[in-house]
Short mmCIF file of C-alpha atoms and ligand atoms in Angstrom, two decimals:
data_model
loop_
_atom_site.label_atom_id
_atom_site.label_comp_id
_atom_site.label_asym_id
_atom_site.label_seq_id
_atom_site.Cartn_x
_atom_site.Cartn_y
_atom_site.Cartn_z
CA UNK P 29 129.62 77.94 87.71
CA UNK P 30 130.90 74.50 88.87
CA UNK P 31 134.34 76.41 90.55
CA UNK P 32 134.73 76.81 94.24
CA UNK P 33 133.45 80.30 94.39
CA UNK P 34 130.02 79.41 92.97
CA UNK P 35 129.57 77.61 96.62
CA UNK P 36 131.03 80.49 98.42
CA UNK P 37 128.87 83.15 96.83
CA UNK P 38 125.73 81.12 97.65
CA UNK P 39 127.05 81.23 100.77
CA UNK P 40 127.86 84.34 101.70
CA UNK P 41 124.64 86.25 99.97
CA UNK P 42 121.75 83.47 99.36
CA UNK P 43 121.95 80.97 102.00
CA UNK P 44 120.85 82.57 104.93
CA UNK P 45 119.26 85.54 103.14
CA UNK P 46 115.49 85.37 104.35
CA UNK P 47 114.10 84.43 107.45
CA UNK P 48 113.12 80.50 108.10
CA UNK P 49 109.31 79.25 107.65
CA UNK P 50 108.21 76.02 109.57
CA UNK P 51 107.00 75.06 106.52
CA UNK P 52 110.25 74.62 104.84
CA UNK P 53 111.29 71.35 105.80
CA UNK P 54 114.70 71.67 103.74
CA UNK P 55 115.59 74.82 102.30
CA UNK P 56 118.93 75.95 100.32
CA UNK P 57 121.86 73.43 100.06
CA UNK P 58 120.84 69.79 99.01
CA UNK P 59 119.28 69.09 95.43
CA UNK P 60 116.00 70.21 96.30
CA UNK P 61 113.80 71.78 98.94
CA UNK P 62 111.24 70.24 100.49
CA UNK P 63 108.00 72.19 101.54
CA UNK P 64 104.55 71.56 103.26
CA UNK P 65 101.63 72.54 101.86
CA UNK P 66 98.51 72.90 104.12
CA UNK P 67 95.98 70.06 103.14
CA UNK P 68 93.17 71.78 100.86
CA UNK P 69 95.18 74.57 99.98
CA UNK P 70 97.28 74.77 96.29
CA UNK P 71 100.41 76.23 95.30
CA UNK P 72 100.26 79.05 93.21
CA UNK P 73 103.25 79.04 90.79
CA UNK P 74 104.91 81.94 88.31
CA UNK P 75 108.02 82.79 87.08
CA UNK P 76 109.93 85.85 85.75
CA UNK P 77 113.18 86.43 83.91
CA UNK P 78 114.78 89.83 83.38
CA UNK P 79 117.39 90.15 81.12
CA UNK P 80 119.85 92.98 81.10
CA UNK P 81 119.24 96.05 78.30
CA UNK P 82 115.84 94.07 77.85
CA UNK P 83 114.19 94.45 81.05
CA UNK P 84 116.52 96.73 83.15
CA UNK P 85 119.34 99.09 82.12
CA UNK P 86 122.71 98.46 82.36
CA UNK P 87 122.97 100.90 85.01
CA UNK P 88 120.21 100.26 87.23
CA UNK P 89 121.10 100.44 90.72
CA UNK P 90 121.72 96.57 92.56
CA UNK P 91 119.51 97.01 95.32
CA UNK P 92 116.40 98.37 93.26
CA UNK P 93 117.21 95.25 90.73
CA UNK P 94 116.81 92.93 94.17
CA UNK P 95 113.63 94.32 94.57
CA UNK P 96 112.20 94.71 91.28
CA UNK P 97 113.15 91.27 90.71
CA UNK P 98 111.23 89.45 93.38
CA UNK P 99 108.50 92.25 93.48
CA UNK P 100 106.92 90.97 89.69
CA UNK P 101 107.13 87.41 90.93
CA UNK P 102 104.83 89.00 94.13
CA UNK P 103 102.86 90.66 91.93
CA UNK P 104 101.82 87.21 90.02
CA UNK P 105 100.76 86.00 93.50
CA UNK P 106 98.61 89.10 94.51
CA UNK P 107 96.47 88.90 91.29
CA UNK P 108 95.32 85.37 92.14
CA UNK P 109 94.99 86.12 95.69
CA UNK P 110 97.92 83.76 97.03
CA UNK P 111 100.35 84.15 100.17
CA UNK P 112 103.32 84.48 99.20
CA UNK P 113 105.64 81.19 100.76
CA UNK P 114 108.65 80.22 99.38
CA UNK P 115 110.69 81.47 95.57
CA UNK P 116 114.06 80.51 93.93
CA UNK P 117 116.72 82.44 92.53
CA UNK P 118 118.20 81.66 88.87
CA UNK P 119 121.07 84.02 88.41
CA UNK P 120 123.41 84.27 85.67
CA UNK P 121 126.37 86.66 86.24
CA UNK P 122 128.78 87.95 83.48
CA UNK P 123 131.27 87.92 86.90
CA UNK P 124 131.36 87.76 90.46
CA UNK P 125 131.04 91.21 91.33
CA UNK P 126 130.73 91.75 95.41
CA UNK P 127 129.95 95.08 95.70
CA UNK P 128 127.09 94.26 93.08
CA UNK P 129 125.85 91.08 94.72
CA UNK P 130 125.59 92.86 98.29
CA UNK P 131 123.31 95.25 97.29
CA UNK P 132 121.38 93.07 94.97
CA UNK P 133 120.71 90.71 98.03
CA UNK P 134 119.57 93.49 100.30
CA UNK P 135 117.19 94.75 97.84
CA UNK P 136 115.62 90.93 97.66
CA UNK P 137 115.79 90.11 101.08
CA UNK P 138 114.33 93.45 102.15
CA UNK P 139 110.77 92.96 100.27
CA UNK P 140 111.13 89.38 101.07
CA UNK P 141 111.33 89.59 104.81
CA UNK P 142 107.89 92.15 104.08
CA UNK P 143 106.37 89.09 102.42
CA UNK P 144 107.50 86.60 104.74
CA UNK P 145 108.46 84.99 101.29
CA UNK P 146 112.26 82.46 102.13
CA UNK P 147 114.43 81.62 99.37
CA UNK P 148 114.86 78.22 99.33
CA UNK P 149 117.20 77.41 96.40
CA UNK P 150 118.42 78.26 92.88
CA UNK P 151 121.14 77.99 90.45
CA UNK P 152 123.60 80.69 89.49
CA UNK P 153 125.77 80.08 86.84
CA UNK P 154 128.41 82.33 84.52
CA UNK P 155 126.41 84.80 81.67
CA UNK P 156 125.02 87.64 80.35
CA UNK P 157 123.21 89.41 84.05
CA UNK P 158 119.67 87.28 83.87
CA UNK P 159 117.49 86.63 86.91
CA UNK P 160 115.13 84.18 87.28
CA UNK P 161 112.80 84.01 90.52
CA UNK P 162 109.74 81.65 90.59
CA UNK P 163 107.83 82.59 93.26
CA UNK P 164 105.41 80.06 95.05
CA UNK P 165 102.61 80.93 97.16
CA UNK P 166 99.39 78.94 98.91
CA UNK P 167 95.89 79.82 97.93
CA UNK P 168 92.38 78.02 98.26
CA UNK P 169 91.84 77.14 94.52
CA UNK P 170 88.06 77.67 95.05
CA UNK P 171 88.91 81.38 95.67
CA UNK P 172 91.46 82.20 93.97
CA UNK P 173 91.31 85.18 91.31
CA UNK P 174 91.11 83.59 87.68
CA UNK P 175 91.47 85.81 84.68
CA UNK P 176 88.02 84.03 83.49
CA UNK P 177 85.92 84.57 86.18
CA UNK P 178 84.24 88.13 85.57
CA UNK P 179 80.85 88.41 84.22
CA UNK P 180 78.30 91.08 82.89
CA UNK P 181 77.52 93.41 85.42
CA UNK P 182 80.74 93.31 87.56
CA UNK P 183 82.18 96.82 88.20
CA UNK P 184 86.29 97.06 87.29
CA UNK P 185 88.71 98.74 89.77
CA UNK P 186 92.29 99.32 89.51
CA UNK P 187 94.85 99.58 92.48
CA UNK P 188 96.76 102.73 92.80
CA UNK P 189 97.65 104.86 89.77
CA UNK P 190 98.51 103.88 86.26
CA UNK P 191 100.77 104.44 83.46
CA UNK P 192 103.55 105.78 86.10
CA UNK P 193 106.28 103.69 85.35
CA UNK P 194 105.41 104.42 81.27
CA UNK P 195 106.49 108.12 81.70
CA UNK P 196 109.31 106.93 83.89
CA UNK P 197 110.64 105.29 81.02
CA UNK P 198 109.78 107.56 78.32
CA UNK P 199 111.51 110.38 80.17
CA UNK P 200 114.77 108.26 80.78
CA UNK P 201 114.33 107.48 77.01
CA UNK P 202 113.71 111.25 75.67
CA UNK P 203 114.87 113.43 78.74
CA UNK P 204 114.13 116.38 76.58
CA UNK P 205 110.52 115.82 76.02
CA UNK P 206 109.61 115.87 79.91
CA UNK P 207 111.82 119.24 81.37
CA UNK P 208 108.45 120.53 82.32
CA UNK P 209 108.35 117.55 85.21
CA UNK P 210 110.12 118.69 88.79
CA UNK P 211 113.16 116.64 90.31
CA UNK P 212 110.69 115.07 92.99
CA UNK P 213 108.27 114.28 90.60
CA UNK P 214 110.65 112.65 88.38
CA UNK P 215 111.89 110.80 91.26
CA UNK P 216 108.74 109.47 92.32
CA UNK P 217 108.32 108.03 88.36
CA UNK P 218 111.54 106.41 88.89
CA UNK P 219 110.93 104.60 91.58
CA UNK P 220 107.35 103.60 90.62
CA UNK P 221 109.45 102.04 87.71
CA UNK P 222 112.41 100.76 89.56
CA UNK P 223 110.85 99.40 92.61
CA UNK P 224 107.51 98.64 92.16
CA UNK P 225 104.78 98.19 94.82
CA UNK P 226 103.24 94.24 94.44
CA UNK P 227 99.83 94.40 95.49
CA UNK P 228 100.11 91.65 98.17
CA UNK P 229 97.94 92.66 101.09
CA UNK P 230 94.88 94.40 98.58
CA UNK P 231 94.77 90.92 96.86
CA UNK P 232 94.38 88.86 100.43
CA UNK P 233 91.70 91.00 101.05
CA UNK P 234 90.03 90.95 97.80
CA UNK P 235 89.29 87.27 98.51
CA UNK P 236 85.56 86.48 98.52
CA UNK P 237 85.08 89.51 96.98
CA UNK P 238 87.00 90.53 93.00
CA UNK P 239 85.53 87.57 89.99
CA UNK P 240 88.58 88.18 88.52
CA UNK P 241 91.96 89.64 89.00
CA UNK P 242 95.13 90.48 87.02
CA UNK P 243 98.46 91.99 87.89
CA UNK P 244 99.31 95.09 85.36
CA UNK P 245 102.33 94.68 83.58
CA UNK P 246 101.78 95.22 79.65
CA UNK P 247 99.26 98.02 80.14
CA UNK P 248 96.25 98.46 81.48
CA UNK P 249 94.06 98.20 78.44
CA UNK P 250 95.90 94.88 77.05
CA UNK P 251 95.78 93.38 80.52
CA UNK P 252 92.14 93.79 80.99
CA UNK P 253 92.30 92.37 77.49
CA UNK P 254 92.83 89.22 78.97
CA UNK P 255 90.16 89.20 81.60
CA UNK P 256 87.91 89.95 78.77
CA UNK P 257 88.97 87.71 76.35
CA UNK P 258 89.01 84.32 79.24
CA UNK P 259 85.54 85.54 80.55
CA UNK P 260 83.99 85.93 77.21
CA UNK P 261 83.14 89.47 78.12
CA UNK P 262 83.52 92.93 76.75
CA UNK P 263 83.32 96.02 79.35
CA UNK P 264 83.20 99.78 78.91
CA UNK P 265 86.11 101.98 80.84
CA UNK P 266 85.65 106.26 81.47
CA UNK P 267 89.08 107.29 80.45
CA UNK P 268 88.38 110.77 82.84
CA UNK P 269 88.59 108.11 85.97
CA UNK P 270 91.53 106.80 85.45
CA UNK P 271 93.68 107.62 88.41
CA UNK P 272 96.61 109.44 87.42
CA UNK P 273 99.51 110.91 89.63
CA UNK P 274 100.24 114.23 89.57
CA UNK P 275 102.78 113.83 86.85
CA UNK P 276 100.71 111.89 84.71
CA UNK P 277 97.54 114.70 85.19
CA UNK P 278 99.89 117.57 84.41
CA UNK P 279 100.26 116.28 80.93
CA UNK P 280 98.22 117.18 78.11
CA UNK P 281 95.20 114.44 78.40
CA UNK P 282 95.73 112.40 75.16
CA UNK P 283 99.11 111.54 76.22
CA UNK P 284 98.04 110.66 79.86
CA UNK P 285 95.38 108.44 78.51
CA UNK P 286 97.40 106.87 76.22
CA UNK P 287 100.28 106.53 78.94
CA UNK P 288 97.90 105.05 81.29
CA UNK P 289 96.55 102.33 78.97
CA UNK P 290 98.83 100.91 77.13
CA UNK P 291 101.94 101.79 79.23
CA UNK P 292 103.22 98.46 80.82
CA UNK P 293 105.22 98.01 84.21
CA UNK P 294 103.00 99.49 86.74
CA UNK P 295 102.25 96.29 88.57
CA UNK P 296 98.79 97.83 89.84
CA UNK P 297 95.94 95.48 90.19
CA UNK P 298 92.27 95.72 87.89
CA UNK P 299 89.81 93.58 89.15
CA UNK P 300 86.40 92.85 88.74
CA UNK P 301 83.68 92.85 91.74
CA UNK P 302 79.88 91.61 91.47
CA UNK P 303 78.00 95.19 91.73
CA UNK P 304 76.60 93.29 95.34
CA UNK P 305 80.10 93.51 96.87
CA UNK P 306 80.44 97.42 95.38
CA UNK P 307 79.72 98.63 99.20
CA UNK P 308 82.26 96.11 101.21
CA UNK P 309 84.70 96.79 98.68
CA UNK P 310 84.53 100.15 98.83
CA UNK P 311 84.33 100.20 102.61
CA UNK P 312 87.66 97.93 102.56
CA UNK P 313 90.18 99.02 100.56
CA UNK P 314 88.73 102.80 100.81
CA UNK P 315 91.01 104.88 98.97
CA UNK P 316 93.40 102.38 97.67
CA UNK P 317 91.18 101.10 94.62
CA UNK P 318 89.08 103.36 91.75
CA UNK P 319 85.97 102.10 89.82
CA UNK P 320 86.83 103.19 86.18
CA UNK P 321 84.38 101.03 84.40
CA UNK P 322 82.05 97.55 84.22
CA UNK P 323 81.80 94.34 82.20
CA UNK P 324 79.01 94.42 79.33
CA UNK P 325 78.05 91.45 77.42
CA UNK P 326 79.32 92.53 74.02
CA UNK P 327 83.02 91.62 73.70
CA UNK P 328 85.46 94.25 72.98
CA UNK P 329 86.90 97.14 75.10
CA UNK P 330 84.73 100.11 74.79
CA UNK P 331 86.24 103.54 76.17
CA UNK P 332 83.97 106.75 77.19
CA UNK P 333 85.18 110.10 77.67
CA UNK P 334 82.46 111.11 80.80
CA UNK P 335 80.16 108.75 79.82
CA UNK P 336 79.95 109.54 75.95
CA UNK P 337 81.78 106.89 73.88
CA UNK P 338 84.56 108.01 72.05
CA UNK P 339 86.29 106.06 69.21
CA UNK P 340 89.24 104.70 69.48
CA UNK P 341 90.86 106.64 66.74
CA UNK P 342 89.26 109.85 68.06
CA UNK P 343 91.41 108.93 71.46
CA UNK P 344 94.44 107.82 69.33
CA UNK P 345 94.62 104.26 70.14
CA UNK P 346 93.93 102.91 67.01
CA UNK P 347 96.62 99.99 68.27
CA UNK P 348 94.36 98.89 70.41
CA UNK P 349 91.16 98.09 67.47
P1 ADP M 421 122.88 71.23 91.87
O1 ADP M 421 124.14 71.21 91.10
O2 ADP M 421 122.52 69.98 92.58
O3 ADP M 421 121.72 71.79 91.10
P2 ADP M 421 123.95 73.61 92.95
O4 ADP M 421 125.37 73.30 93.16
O5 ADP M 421 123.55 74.36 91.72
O6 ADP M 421 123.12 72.27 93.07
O7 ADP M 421 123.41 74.43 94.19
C1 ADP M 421 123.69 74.03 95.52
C2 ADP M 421 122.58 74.49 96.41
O8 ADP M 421 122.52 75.92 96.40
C3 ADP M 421 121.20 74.02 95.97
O9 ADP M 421 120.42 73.77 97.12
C4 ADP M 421 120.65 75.21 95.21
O10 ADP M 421 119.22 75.24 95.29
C5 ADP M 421 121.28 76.36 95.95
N1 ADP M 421 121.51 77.54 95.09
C6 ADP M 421 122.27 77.64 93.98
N2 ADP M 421 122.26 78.89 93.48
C7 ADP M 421 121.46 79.62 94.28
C8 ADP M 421 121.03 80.95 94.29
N3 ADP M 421 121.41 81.85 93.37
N4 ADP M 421 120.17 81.33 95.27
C9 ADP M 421 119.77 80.46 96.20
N5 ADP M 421 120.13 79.18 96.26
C10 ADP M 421 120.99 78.74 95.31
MG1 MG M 422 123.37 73.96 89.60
#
């Protein structure tokens, strides 16, 4: 967007939208920022697009957008156990639509100024509604989580509750399949899916403590996947401890399962802690955290239904083989 108002909309809604950090030496308005790293430290890097009608529906609310946006960008960082620092904003708008970018910038700079995260440049140009953020944040690369590190023995947590924002879509997709599930509830579901949680704090104090972490956002089975597959590993989960809202245990169990799985979008954590940590892990993150399984030598996912092994096409998940 090379016109006048491409400068003006930066800034009236992006320039001064999060607080400063000393370590941005120069943030939003020259060709690039420049920011200082601490010596020893790394930056941890990811980015994120969502598209409209592929990620979000056309009718999403702004301000949940904002926050969704920047929240799976903060999500990357808590699953390798990085502070959040700085992130840029790719936008590309169909128009310039005030009303819509007011709210969109309160829902980002709200969960940014929880982060301390500043938004220190970007590009916004004229398109089909896309947003890019690539977060950055600082982590000591001889702790940080990677997807390879877990190893036989390790017990597997995840944060939260899965498979939440799975029926939150499946009920927006077939409202008629889900009348049994109260307003509240339903609301709850929506917002687990709309403005997800990114497990910022739970990561920073994993450190020294998970092998291996990963943020859930394909589903809880395939994202283990990948710890399993980097580490060389295999592990055994008890589908009867995965945690489950209320919503999720009021359905029949199959479908809960299933939901909690291989439903994507959560943005919980599952990580893997050396059985010798079991007792400071517990004692630290209490009741935010559930053991639901451990690594075993023999690759492969392996699921028990209280403690007996069940197949996978006896649970329905065939997909998953
Ligand atoms: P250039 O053409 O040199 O890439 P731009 O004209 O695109 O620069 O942007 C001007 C300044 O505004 C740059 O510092 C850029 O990082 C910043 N900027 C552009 N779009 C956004 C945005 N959506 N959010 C935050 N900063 C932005
Ligand atoms: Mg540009």
């Amino acid at each position: 967007m090379a016109d006048l108002s491409e400068f003006s909309l930066i800034k009236q809604y992006f320039s001064e939208l999060t607080a400063q950090r000393d370590d941005v030496l120069l943030g939003i308005g020259d060709d690039c920022a420049l920011l200082a790293c601490p010596a020893d430290q790394s930056i941890a890097v990811s980015i994120d697009t969502l598209v409209e009608c592929v990620h979000f529906f056309a009718d999403v609310c702004p301000k949940t957008l904002g926050h969704k946006s920047l929240a799976v960008g903060l999500s990357d960082l808590a699953a390798m156990g990085a502070k959040p620092a700085w992130f840029t904003l790719a936008l590309s708008l169909p128009k310039v639509d005030s009303a819509w970018l007011k709210q969109f910038s309160i829902g980002l700079a709200e969960l940014a100024a929880k982060h301390n995260i500043q938004l220190v440049g970007g590009d916004t140009t004229r398109g089909p509604l896309t947003i890019s953020i690539q977060v950055h944040g600082i982590v000591d690369p001889k702790t940080a989580f990677k997807r390879s590190g877990a190893q036989e023995g390790d017990l597997i947590y995840v944060t939260g509750t899965v498979g939440d924002a799975g029926l939150a879509l499946q009920s927006k997709l077939q409202p008629e399949r889900y009348t049994e599930i109260s307003e509240t509830d339903l609301q709850y579901l929506i917002q687990r899916l709309e403005q997800p949680t990114p497990r910022v704090e739970i990561g920073q104090k994993l450190l020294g403590l998970a092998s291996a972490a990963i943020d859930i956002s394909d589903g809880l089975a395939a994202d283990l996947g990948h710890i399993l597959e980097q580490s060389g590993v295999g592990a055994s989960i008890d589908l009867t401890k995965l945690p489950l809202s209320k919503s999720l245990s009021e359905l029949p169990r199959t479908e809960a399962s299933k939901l909690a799985l291989s439903s994507g979008d959560d943005y919980e954590l599952c990580f893997t802690v050396p059985q010798q940590y079991q007792q400071q892990l517990e004692k630290t993150l209490a009741d935010q955290c559930t053991l639901i399984g451990s690594i075993e030598s023999k690759n492969g996912l392996r699921l028990l239904d209280n403690g007996k092994k069940i197949s996978l096409e006896e649970g329905g998940y065939d997909h998953f083989g």
